Amino acid sequence: MTNADLVVVGSGFFGLTIAERCASELGLRVLVIDRRHHIGGNAYSEANRETGIEVHRYGAHLFHTSNPAIWEYVNRFTSFTNYVHKVYTNRGGEVFPLPINLGTINQFFRSAYSPGEARALIAEQASELDTGAAGNLEEKAVSLIGRPLYEAFIRDYTAKQWQTDPRELPAEIISRLPVRYTYDNRYFNDTYEGLPVDGYTAWIERMADHPNIEVRLDTDFFDLEQEINKTATVGQVPVVYTGPIDRYFDYAEGELSWRTLDFEEEVLPMRDFQGTPVMNYADLDVPYTRIHEFRHFHPEREYPADKTVILREFSRFATREDEPYYPVNTPQDREGLLAYRQLGDAERDVYFGGRLGTYQYLDMHMAIGSALSMYENKLKPRFTR
Ligand code: FDA
């Protein structure tokens, strides 16, 4: 497409929402480019070759939102199963439900506390330290949920996630640690929740399926930048950029730091390995943070009775060559981000969005919601004035 009206860099949920809206509602010709070999960004999934079981290539993706407009929008492209996410944690050879709830507390303290009794116990244990005076993550966590629960469920898991002793991590990494004084262990509190019936890739492909949308894969924006500007008929083609903001400015204000994940996939010769989709491992002597078993995300599907696919997840700091997954957000990162935002504001024809373009963790519904709002508030007025 040599005469695109708009170029979208990145085919994740942010980029595709922009492309879909601009093509369907404004009739614009949109060129979407992605450096990966597939569309969908981190939400991409594919069938494991040996078993046909759908594997979320970049870690488990569960859709949830309480926003009716976003729910209505995503239902244009897919219907959802009635999957409800629940997580368990293996700690000291015992399995507990998460997030920490009355079931976790009573199992851990070998007791039968009522909600009021449990609340009083945790408040008393948490009174050991003052939240306002917490100087590191450990002190903050102890001041919120008390030392016994912190040491059992948070300390070693956090150390594995960050590859750092929690006493050396800043207190601001956690703002709150939810404890539920009921037996409800639904992971998300949102009104709407489910998994796309035909899988993520089918959903994503339907978003891109429009005669005005051209998707070019295996293409890095920075290799194409010159060509895009040369072929523009009038002035510069506006660009929606959802890649890393520091890369856009050639790291002029320094590199923003990220955590990344490594995944080890294995097909096991059994129907069921762990009886649940996600099992966390809270102890330090287990090197991975969690194991996903993908068949459990779709109990309604016919999967093989003698094989299952598991994915072990390991966490570490990212180098420039790694996939950036979670912003680390140190004070230095925040300073760098401010500087990049100022540089970004000065780029008249480039709109920065998505999790990499804004350097923030966004759930899928948040990426879609923020793309819908960029479309309504910035792109639509620009193209219809
Ligand atoms: P996304 O990263 O998906 O897409 C950006 C795209 O830009 C990528 O495809 C990349 O290749 C491309 N790109 C970058 N630079 C480029 C360049 N120079 N040229 C061309 N292309 C370039 N959310 C949720 O709601 N529920 C969940 O359970 C999870 N789980 C989860 C697990 C893990 C491990 C992670 C890291 C994230 C989640 N998420 C999630 C969040 C979810 O992945 C996120 O909301 C979306 O990926 C955001 O979509 P974006 O389009 O912003 O980025």
Coordinates of C-alpha atoms and ligand atoms in Angstrom, one line a residue:
M1 CA 0.0 0.0 0.0
T2 CA 2.0 3.0 -1.2
N3 CA -0.7 5.5 -0.5
A4 CA -1.6 4.7 3.1
D5 CA -3.4 7.5 5.0
L6 CA -2.1 6.2 8.2
V7 CA 0.7 3.9 9.3
V8 CA 0.3 1.9 12.4
V9 CA 3.5 0.4 13.9
G10 CA 2.7 -2.7 15.9
S11 CA -0.2 -5.2 15.4
G12 CA -1.0 -5.7 19.1
F13 CA -4.4 -4.8 20.5
F14 CA -3.6 -1.1 20.6
G15 CA -2.5 -0.9 16.9
L16 CA -5.2 -3.1 15.6
T17 CA -8.0 -1.2 17.4
I18 CA -6.7 2.0 15.8
A19 CA -6.5 0.4 12.4
E20 CA -9.9 -1.2 12.6
R21 CA -11.6 2.0 13.7
C22 CA -9.9 4.2 11.1
A23 CA -10.6 1.7 8.3
S24 CA -14.2 0.8 9.2
E25 CA -15.5 4.2 10.4
L26 CA -13.4 6.7 8.4
G27 CA -12.6 4.6 5.3
L28 CA -8.9 5.3 5.7
R29 CA -6.3 3.1 4.1
V30 CA -4.2 1.8 6.9
L31 CA -0.8 0.1 6.7
V32 CA 0.0 -2.0 9.8
I33 CA 3.5 -3.1 10.2
D34 CA 5.0 -5.5 12.7
R35 CA 8.5 -6.8 13.1
R36 CA 7.3 -10.2 14.3
H37 CA 6.2 -13.0 12.0
H38 CA 2.6 -12.8 13.3
I39 CA 0.0 -10.3 14.2
G40 CA -1.5 -9.8 17.7
G41 CA 1.5 -8.6 19.7
N42 CA 1.8 -10.4 23.0
A43 CA -1.8 -11.7 22.9
Y44 CA -0.8 -14.1 20.0
S45 CA -1.6 -17.7 20.5
E46 CA -1.2 -20.8 18.3
A47 CA -2.0 -24.5 18.5
N48 CA 0.8 -26.7 19.8
R49 CA 1.8 -28.9 16.8
E50 CA 1.7 -32.3 18.6
T51 CA -1.5 -31.9 20.6
G52 CA -3.5 -29.0 19.0
I53 CA -3.8 -27.4 22.4
E54 CA -3.9 -23.6 22.2
V55 CA -0.8 -22.1 23.7
H56 CA -0.5 -18.3 24.6
R57 CA 2.9 -17.7 23.1
Y58 CA 3.9 -14.8 25.4
G59 CA 2.3 -16.0 28.6
A60 CA -1.2 -16.6 29.8
H61 CA -3.8 -14.0 28.6
L62 CA -7.1 -13.8 30.4
F63 CA -9.6 -11.3 29.1
H64 CA -11.6 -9.3 31.7
T65 CA -13.1 -5.8 31.9
S66 CA -15.8 -3.9 33.8
N67 CA -16.3 -1.4 31.0
P68 CA -19.5 -2.1 29.0
A69 CA -18.3 -0.1 25.9
I70 CA -15.1 -2.2 25.7
W71 CA -17.0 -5.4 26.2
E72 CA -19.4 -4.4 23.4
Y73 CA -16.5 -3.5 21.1
V74 CA -14.6 -6.8 21.6
N75 CA -17.7 -8.9 21.2
R76 CA -17.9 -7.6 17.6
F77 CA -15.0 -9.8 16.7
T78 CA -15.3 -12.8 19.0
S79 CA -17.6 -14.4 21.5
F80 CA -16.3 -15.5 24.9
T81 CA -16.4 -18.7 26.9
N82 CA -17.5 -18.5 30.6
Y83 CA -14.0 -19.2 31.8
V84 CA -13.4 -17.7 35.3
H85 CA -9.7 -17.4 36.3
K86 CA -8.4 -18.9 39.5
V87 CA -4.9 -19.3 40.7
Y88 CA -3.2 -21.6 43.3
T89 CA 0.2 -21.5 44.8
N90 CA 2.5 -24.4 45.8
R91 CA 4.4 -23.4 49.0
G92 CA 6.3 -25.7 51.3
G93 CA 4.8 -28.8 49.6
E94 CA 1.3 -27.6 50.2
V95 CA -1.2 -26.0 47.7
F96 CA -3.1 -22.8 48.8
P97 CA -5.7 -20.7 46.9
L98 CA -4.8 -17.2 45.8
P99 CA -5.3 -14.2 46.1
I100 CA -4.8 -14.6 49.8
N101 CA -8.3 -15.2 51.2
L102 CA -10.1 -16.7 54.2
G103 CA -9.4 -20.2 52.7
T104 CA -5.6 -19.4 52.5
I105 CA -5.5 -17.9 56.0
N106 CA -7.4 -20.8 57.6
Q107 CA -5.3 -23.4 55.8
F108 CA -2.1 -21.6 56.7
F109 CA -2.8 -21.0 60.4
R110 CA -4.6 -24.5 60.7
S111 CA -7.7 -22.7 62.0
A112 CA -11.3 -21.9 61.4
Y113 CA -11.4 -18.1 61.8
S114 CA -14.5 -16.2 60.9
P115 CA -14.0 -13.1 58.6
G116 CA -13.9 -10.8 61.7
E117 CA -11.4 -13.0 63.6
A118 CA -9.1 -13.3 60.5
R119 CA -9.2 -9.5 59.9
A120 CA -8.3 -8.8 63.5
L121 CA -5.4 -11.4 63.4
I122 CA -3.9 -9.9 60.2
A123 CA -4.3 -6.3 61.5
E124 CA -2.5 -7.3 64.7
Q125 CA 0.3 -9.0 62.7
A126 CA 0.6 -6.0 60.3
S127 CA 0.9 -3.5 63.2
E128 CA 4.5 -4.6 63.6
L129 CA 5.5 -1.9 61.2
D130 CA 4.1 1.4 60.0
T131 CA 3.2 1.5 56.3
G132 CA 4.2 5.2 55.9
A133 CA 7.6 4.5 57.3
A134 CA 8.4 1.5 55.2
G135 CA 11.8 1.8 53.6
N136 CA 11.7 -1.2 51.2
L137 CA 9.3 -3.7 49.7
E138 CA 9.6 -6.1 52.6
E139 CA 8.7 -3.6 55.2
K140 CA 5.8 -2.3 53.2
A141 CA 4.4 -5.8 52.7
V142 CA 4.8 -6.7 56.4
S143 CA 3.0 -3.5 57.3
L144 CA 0.1 -4.5 55.0
I145 CA -0.4 -8.2 55.7
G146 CA 1.9 -9.1 58.6
R147 CA 5.2 -11.2 58.6
P148 CA 3.8 -14.8 58.5
L149 CA 1.8 -14.4 55.4
Y150 CA 4.4 -12.2 53.8
E151 CA 7.2 -14.7 54.4
A152 CA 5.1 -17.6 53.2
F153 CA 3.5 -16.2 50.0
I154 CA 5.2 -13.0 49.0
R155 CA 8.9 -12.9 49.9
D156 CA 10.4 -15.7 47.8
Y157 CA 8.0 -15.3 44.9
T158 CA 8.9 -11.6 44.7
A159 CA 12.6 -12.4 44.9
K160 CA 12.2 -14.8 42.0
Q161 CA 10.2 -12.3 40.0
W162 CA 12.7 -9.5 40.4
Q163 CA 15.9 -11.6 41.0
T164 CA 16.5 -9.2 43.9
D165 CA 16.1 -9.5 47.7
P166 CA 12.8 -7.7 48.5
R167 CA 14.7 -5.7 51.2
E168 CA 16.6 -4.1 48.3
L169 CA 13.5 -3.4 46.3
P170 CA 11.7 0.0 46.6
A171 CA 8.5 0.1 48.7
E172 CA 6.6 1.7 45.9
I173 CA 6.6 -1.5 43.8
I174 CA 3.5 -2.5 45.8
S175 CA 0.7 -0.1 46.6
R176 CA -1.6 -2.7 48.3
L177 CA -1.7 -6.4 48.8
P178 CA -5.3 -7.6 48.5
V179 CA -6.5 -9.9 51.3
R180 CA -10.1 -11.2 51.0
Y181 CA -12.0 -12.1 54.1
T182 CA -14.3 -14.5 52.3
Y183 CA -13.6 -17.8 50.5
D184 CA -14.0 -16.1 47.1
N185 CA -10.9 -16.9 45.1
R186 CA -11.9 -15.5 41.8
Y187 CA -8.8 -13.9 40.5
F188 CA -10.4 -10.9 38.8
N189 CA -13.2 -8.7 40.2
D190 CA -14.5 -7.6 36.8
T191 CA -18.1 -7.7 35.5
Y192 CA -17.1 -9.4 32.3
E193 CA -14.6 -12.2 31.9
G194 CA -13.9 -15.1 29.5
L195 CA -11.6 -16.4 26.8
P196 CA -12.2 -16.0 23.0
V197 CA -14.2 -19.1 21.9
D198 CA -12.0 -19.6 18.7
G199 CA -8.8 -18.4 20.3
Y200 CA -6.9 -15.2 20.4
T201 CA -5.5 -15.4 16.9
A202 CA -8.9 -15.8 15.3
W203 CA -10.1 -12.7 17.2
I204 CA -7.1 -10.7 16.2
E205 CA -7.4 -11.7 12.5
R206 CA -11.0 -10.6 12.4
M207 CA -10.0 -7.2 13.6
A208 CA -7.5 -6.9 10.8
D209 CA -9.8 -8.3 8.2
H210 CA -10.8 -5.2 6.2
P211 CA -10.1 -4.4 2.6
N212 CA -8.5 -1.0 3.7
I213 CA -6.1 -2.6 6.1
E214 CA -2.8 -4.0 4.8
V215 CA -0.6 -5.9 7.3
R216 CA 3.1 -6.2 6.6
L217 CA 4.8 -8.7 8.9
D218 CA 8.6 -9.3 9.5
T219 CA 9.0 -5.6 8.9
D220 CA 10.8 -3.2 11.3
F221 CA 9.5 0.3 11.2
F222 CA 13.0 1.7 11.4
D223 CA 13.9 -0.1 8.2
L224 CA 10.8 1.3 6.5
E225 CA 10.7 4.9 7.9
Q226 CA 12.4 6.5 4.8
E227 CA 10.1 4.7 2.4
I228 CA 7.0 5.7 4.3
N229 CA 7.8 9.3 4.2
K230 CA 9.0 9.3 0.5
T231 CA 5.8 7.7 -0.7
A232 CA 3.5 10.1 1.2
T233 CA 1.5 12.1 -1.3
V234 CA 0.9 15.2 0.8
G235 CA 3.3 15.9 3.6
Q236 CA 4.1 13.3 6.2
V237 CA 1.8 10.2 6.7
P238 CA 0.7 10.2 10.3
V239 CA 2.1 7.3 12.3
V240 CA 0.6 5.6 15.3
Y241 CA 3.7 4.1 17.0
T242 CA 3.2 1.3 19.6
G243 CA 6.9 0.2 19.8
P244 CA 9.2 1.1 22.6
I245 CA 9.3 4.9 23.1
D246 CA 13.1 5.0 24.0
R247 CA 13.9 3.1 20.7
Y248 CA 11.9 5.7 18.7
F249 CA 14.3 8.4 20.0
D250 CA 17.3 6.2 19.6
Y251 CA 17.7 6.0 23.4
A252 CA 18.7 9.7 23.5
E253 CA 17.5 9.9 27.2
G254 CA 18.8 6.5 28.2
E255 CA 17.2 3.1 28.1
L256 CA 14.0 2.4 30.1
S257 CA 14.3 -0.8 32.1
W258 CA 12.0 -3.8 31.7
R259 CA 11.6 -7.3 33.1
T260 CA 11.3 -10.1 30.7
L261 CA 10.2 -13.8 30.9
D262 CA 11.6 -17.0 29.6
F263 CA 9.3 -19.9 28.8
E264 CA 10.0 -23.6 28.7
E265 CA 7.3 -25.6 27.0
E266 CA 6.9 -29.3 27.4
V267 CA 4.4 -31.9 26.1
L268 CA 3.8 -34.5 28.8
P269 CA 2.3 -38.0 28.2
M270 CA -0.7 -37.6 30.5
R271 CA -4.1 -36.1 30.4
D272 CA -3.7 -33.8 33.4
F273 CA -0.5 -32.5 35.0
Q274 CA -1.7 -30.1 37.7
G275 CA -5.6 -30.0 37.6
T276 CA -5.7 -26.2 37.1
P277 CA -4.5 -23.6 34.5
V278 CA -2.0 -21.8 36.6
M279 CA 0.1 -23.0 39.6
N280 CA 2.4 -20.5 41.2
Y281 CA 5.6 -21.7 43.0
A282 CA 6.3 -19.6 46.1
D283 CA 9.5 -21.2 47.2
L284 CA 13.0 -20.0 46.3
D285 CA 14.4 -23.5 45.6
V286 CA 12.0 -23.9 42.6
P287 CA 13.6 -21.7 39.9
Y288 CA 10.4 -20.9 38.0
T289 CA 7.6 -18.6 39.2
R290 CA 4.7 -20.6 37.8
I291 CA 3.5 -23.4 35.5
H292 CA 0.7 -22.9 33.0
E293 CA -1.3 -25.9 31.7
F294 CA -3.2 -24.7 28.7
R295 CA -5.8 -27.4 28.3
H296 CA -7.5 -26.1 31.5
F297 CA -8.2 -22.7 29.8
H298 CA -10.7 -24.5 27.5
P299 CA -12.4 -27.4 29.3
E300 CA -15.1 -27.1 26.6
R301 CA -12.7 -28.2 23.8
E302 CA -11.9 -31.7 22.7
Y303 CA -8.2 -32.1 23.4
P304 CA -6.2 -35.4 23.5
A305 CA -6.8 -37.6 26.4
D306 CA -3.2 -38.8 26.7
K307 CA -1.2 -35.6 26.3
T308 CA -1.0 -32.1 27.9
V309 CA 1.1 -29.0 27.3
I310 CA 2.8 -27.1 30.2
L311 CA 4.8 -23.9 30.2
R312 CA 7.2 -23.1 32.9
E313 CA 7.8 -19.3 33.4
F314 CA 11.0 -17.8 34.6
S315 CA 11.5 -14.1 35.3
R316 CA 14.5 -11.8 34.9
F317 CA 15.7 -8.3 33.9
A318 CA 15.6 -7.6 30.2
T319 CA 18.5 -6.6 28.0
R320 CA 17.9 -4.6 24.8
E321 CA 17.7 -7.9 22.8
D322 CA 14.9 -9.4 25.0
E323 CA 11.2 -9.0 24.7
P324 CA 10.2 -6.2 27.1
Y325 CA 7.3 -7.4 29.3
Y326 CA 6.9 -5.4 32.6
P327 CA 8.2 -1.9 33.1
V328 CA 10.6 -1.8 36.1
N329 CA 9.7 1.9 36.8
T330 CA 12.7 3.0 38.8
P331 CA 12.9 6.8 39.7
Q332 CA 15.5 7.0 36.8
D333 CA 13.0 5.3 34.5
R334 CA 10.3 7.8 35.5
E335 CA 12.7 10.7 34.7
G336 CA 13.6 9.2 31.4
L337 CA 9.9 8.7 30.6
L338 CA 9.1 12.3 31.3
A339 CA 11.9 13.4 28.9
Y340 CA 10.6 11.0 26.2
R341 CA 7.1 12.3 26.7
Q342 CA 8.3 15.8 26.0
L343 CA 10.1 14.7 22.9
G344 CA 7.0 12.8 21.9
D345 CA 4.7 15.8 22.3
A346 CA 6.9 17.7 19.8
E347 CA 6.4 15.1 17.1
R348 CA 3.3 16.5 15.4
D349 CA 2.5 13.5 13.2
V350 CA 3.4 10.7 15.5
Y351 CA 1.0 9.3 18.1
F352 CA 2.5 7.2 20.8
G353 CA 0.3 4.5 22.3
G354 CA 0.2 1.0 23.8
R355 CA 2.2 -0.6 26.5
L356 CA 5.6 0.0 24.8
G357 CA 4.9 3.4 23.5
T358 CA 3.8 4.7 26.9
Y359 CA 6.0 2.6 29.1
Q360 CA 3.3 1.2 31.3
Y361 CA 1.7 -2.2 32.0
L362 CA -1.7 -2.3 30.3
D363 CA -4.1 -5.2 30.4
M364 CA -5.8 -6.0 27.1
H365 CA -8.9 -4.1 27.9
M366 CA -6.9 -1.1 28.9
A367 CA -4.8 -1.2 25.7
I368 CA -8.1 -1.4 23.7
G369 CA -9.8 1.3 25.8
S370 CA -6.9 3.7 25.4
A371 CA -6.8 3.1 21.6
L372 CA -10.5 3.8 21.4
S373 CA -10.0 7.0 23.2
M374 CA -7.0 8.0 21.0
Y375 CA -9.2 7.3 18.0
E376 CA -12.1 9.4 19.2
N377 CA -10.1 12.3 20.7
K378 CA -7.2 12.6 18.3
L379 CA -7.4 10.7 15.1
K380 CA -11.1 11.2 14.2
P381 CA -10.9 14.9 14.7
R382 CA -7.7 15.1 12.6
F383 CA -9.1 13.1 9.7
T384 CA -12.6 14.6 9.6
R385 CA -11.9 18.3 10.1
Ligands
FDA1 P1 1.9 -5.4 22.2 O1 3.2 -5.6 22.8 O2 0.9 -6.5 22.2 O3 2.1 -5.1 20.6 C1 3.2 -4.2 20.2 C2 3.6 -4.7 18.8 O4 4.6 -3.8 18.3 C3 4.4 -6.0 18.9 O5 3.8 -7.0 18.1 C4 5.8 -5.7 18.4 O6 6.4 -6.7 17.6 C5 5.5 -4.4 17.6 N1 6.7 -3.6 17.4 C6 7.5 -3.0 18.3 N2 8.5 -2.3 17.8 C7 8.3 -2.4 16.4 C8 9.0 -1.8 15.3 N3 10.1 -1.1 15.5 N4 8.6 -2.1 14.1 C9 7.5 -2.9 13.9 N5 6.8 -3.4 14.9 C10 7.2 -3.2 16.2 N6 -3.5 -8.6 29.6 C11 -4.7 -9.1 30.1 O7 -5.7 -8.3 29.9 N7 -4.8 -10.3 30.7 C12 -3.8 -11.1 30.8 O8 -3.9 -12.2 31.4 C13 -2.5 -10.7 30.4 N8 -1.4 -11.4 30.5 C14 -0.2 -11.0 30.2 C15 1.0 -11.8 30.4 C16 2.2 -11.3 30.1 C17 3.4 -12.1 30.3 C18 2.3 -10.0 29.5 C19 3.7 -9.4 29.2 C20 1.2 -9.2 29.3 C21 0.0 -9.7 29.6 N9 -1.2 -8.9 29.3 C22 -2.4 -9.4 29.8 C23 -1.1 -7.6 28.7 C24 -1.3 -7.7 27.2 O9 -0.3 -8.5 26.6 C25 -1.3 -6.2 26.7 O10 -2.4 -5.6 27.1 C26 -1.2 -6.1 25.2 O11 -0.1 -6.8 24.7 C27 -1.1 -4.6 24.9 O12 -1.1 -4.5 23.5 P2 -0.2 -3.4 22.7 O13 -0.7 -3.3 21.4 O14 0.0 -2.2 23.5 O15 1.3 -4.1 22.8

